[in-house]
CSV table of N, CA and C in Angstrom, one decimal:
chain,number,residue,atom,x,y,z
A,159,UNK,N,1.0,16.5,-22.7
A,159,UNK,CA,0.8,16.4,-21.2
A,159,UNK,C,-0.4,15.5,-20.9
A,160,UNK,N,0.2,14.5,-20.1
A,160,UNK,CA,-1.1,13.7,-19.5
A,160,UNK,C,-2.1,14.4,-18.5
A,161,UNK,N,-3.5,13.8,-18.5
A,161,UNK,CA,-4.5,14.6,-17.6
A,161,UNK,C,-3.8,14.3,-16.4
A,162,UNK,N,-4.5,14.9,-15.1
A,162,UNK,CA,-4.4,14.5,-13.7
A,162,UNK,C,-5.4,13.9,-13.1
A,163,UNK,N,-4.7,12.8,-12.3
A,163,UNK,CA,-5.9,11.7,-11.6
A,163,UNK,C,-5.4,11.7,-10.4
A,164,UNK,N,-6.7,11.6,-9.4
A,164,UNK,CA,-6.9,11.5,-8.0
A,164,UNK,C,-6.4,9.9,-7.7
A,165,UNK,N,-5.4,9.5,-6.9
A,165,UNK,CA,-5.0,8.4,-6.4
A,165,UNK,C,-5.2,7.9,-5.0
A,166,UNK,N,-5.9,7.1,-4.4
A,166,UNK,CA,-6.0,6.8,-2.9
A,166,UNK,C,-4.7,5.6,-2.9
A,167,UNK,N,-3.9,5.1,-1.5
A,167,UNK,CA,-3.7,4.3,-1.5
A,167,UNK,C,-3.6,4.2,0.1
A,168,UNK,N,-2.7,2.8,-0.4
A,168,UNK,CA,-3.4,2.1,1.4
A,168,UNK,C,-2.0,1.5,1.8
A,169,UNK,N,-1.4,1.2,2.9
A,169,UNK,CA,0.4,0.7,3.3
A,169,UNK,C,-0.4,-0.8,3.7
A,170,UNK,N,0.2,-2.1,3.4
A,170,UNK,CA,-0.1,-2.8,3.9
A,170,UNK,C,1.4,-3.5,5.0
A,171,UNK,N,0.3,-3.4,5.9
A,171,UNK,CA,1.5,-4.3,7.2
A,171,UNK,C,1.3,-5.3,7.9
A,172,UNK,N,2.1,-5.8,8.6
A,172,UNK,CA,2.6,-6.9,9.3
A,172,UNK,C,2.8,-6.7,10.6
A,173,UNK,N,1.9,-7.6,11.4
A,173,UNK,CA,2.0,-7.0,13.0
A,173,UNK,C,2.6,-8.2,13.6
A,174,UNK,N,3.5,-8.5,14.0
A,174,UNK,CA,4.5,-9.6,14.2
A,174,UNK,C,3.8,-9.9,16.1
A,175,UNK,N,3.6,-8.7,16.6
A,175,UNK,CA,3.4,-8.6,18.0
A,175,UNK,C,2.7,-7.7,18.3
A,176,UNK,N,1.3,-7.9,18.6
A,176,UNK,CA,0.1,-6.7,18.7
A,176,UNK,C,0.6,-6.1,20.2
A,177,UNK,N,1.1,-6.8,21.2
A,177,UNK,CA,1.5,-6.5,22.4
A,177,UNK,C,2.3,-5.4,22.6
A,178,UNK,N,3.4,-5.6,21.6
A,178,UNK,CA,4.5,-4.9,21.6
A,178,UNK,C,4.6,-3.4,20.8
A,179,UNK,N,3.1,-3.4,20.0
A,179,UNK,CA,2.9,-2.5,19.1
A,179,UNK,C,3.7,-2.3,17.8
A,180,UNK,N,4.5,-3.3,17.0
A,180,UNK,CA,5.4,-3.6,16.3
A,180,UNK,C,4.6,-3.5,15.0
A,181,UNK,N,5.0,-2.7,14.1
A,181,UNK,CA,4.6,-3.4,12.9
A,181,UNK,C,5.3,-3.4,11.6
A,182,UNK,N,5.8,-3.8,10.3
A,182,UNK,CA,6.5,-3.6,9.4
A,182,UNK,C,5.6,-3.5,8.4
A,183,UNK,N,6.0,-2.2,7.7
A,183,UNK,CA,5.1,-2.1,6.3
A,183,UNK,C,5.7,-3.3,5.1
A,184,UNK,N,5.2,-3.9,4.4
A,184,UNK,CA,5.8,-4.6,3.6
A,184,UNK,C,5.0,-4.4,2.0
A,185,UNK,N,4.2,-3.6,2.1
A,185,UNK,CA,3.3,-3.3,0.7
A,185,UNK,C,2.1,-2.0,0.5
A,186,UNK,N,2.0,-1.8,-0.5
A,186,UNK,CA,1.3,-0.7,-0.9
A,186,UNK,C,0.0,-1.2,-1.6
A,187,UNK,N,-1.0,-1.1,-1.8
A,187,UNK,CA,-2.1,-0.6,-3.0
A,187,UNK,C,-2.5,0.5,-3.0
A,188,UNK,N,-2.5,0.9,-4.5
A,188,UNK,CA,-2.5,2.1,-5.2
A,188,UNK,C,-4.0,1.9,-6.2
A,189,UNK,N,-5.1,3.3,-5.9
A,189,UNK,CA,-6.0,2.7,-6.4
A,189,UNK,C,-6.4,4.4,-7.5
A,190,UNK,N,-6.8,4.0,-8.3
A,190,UNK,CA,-8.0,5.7,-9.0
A,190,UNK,C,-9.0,4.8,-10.1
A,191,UNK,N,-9.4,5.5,-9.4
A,191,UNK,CA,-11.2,5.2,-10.3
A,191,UNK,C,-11.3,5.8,-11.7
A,192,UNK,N,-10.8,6.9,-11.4
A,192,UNK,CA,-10.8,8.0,-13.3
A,192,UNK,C,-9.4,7.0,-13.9
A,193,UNK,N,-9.3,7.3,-13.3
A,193,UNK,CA,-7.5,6.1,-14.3
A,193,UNK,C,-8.1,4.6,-14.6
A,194,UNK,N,-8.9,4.3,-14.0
A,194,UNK,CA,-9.4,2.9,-14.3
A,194,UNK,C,-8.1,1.9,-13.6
A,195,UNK,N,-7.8,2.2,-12.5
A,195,UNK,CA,-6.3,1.6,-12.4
A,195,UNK,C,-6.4,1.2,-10.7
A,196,UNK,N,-5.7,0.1,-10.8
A,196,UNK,CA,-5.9,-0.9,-9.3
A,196,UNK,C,-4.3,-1.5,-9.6
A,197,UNK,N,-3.5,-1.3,-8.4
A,197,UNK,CA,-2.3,-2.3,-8.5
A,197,UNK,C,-2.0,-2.3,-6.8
A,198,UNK,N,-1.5,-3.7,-6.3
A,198,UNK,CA,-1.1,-4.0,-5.0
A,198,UNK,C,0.1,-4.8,-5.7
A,199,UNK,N,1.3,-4.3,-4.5
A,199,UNK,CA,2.9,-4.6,-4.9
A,199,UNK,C,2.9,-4.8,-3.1
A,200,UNK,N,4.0,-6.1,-2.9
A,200,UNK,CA,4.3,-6.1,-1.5
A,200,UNK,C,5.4,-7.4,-1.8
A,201,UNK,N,6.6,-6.8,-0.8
A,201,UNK,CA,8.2,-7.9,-0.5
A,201,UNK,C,8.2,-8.1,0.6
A,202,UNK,N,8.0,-9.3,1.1
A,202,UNK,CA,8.5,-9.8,2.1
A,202,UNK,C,9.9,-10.5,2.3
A,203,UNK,N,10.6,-9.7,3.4
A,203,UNK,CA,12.3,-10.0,3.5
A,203,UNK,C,12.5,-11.1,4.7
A,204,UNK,N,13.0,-12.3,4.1
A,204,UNK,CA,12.9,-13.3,5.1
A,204,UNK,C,14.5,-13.1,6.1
């Protein structure tokens, strides 16, 4: 069994129209300090 690690992460978005209050998530980073571990993943759909 692997230990357990505390993970923060964060949605990264896209605000096409601040007016309109619009926004699309298009990505994630995923972070933990005791894991030693940092990764940012994000798809943009044209």
């Amino acid at each position: 069994m692997q230990g357990r690690h505390l993970y923060e992460y964060a949605v990264i978005r896209v605000v096409p129209r601040v007016e309109r209050e619009e926004f699309i998530n298009v990505g994630i980073i995923l972070f933990s300090k005791k894991a030693d571990y940092i990764r940012a993943k994000y798809v943009i759909d044209e």
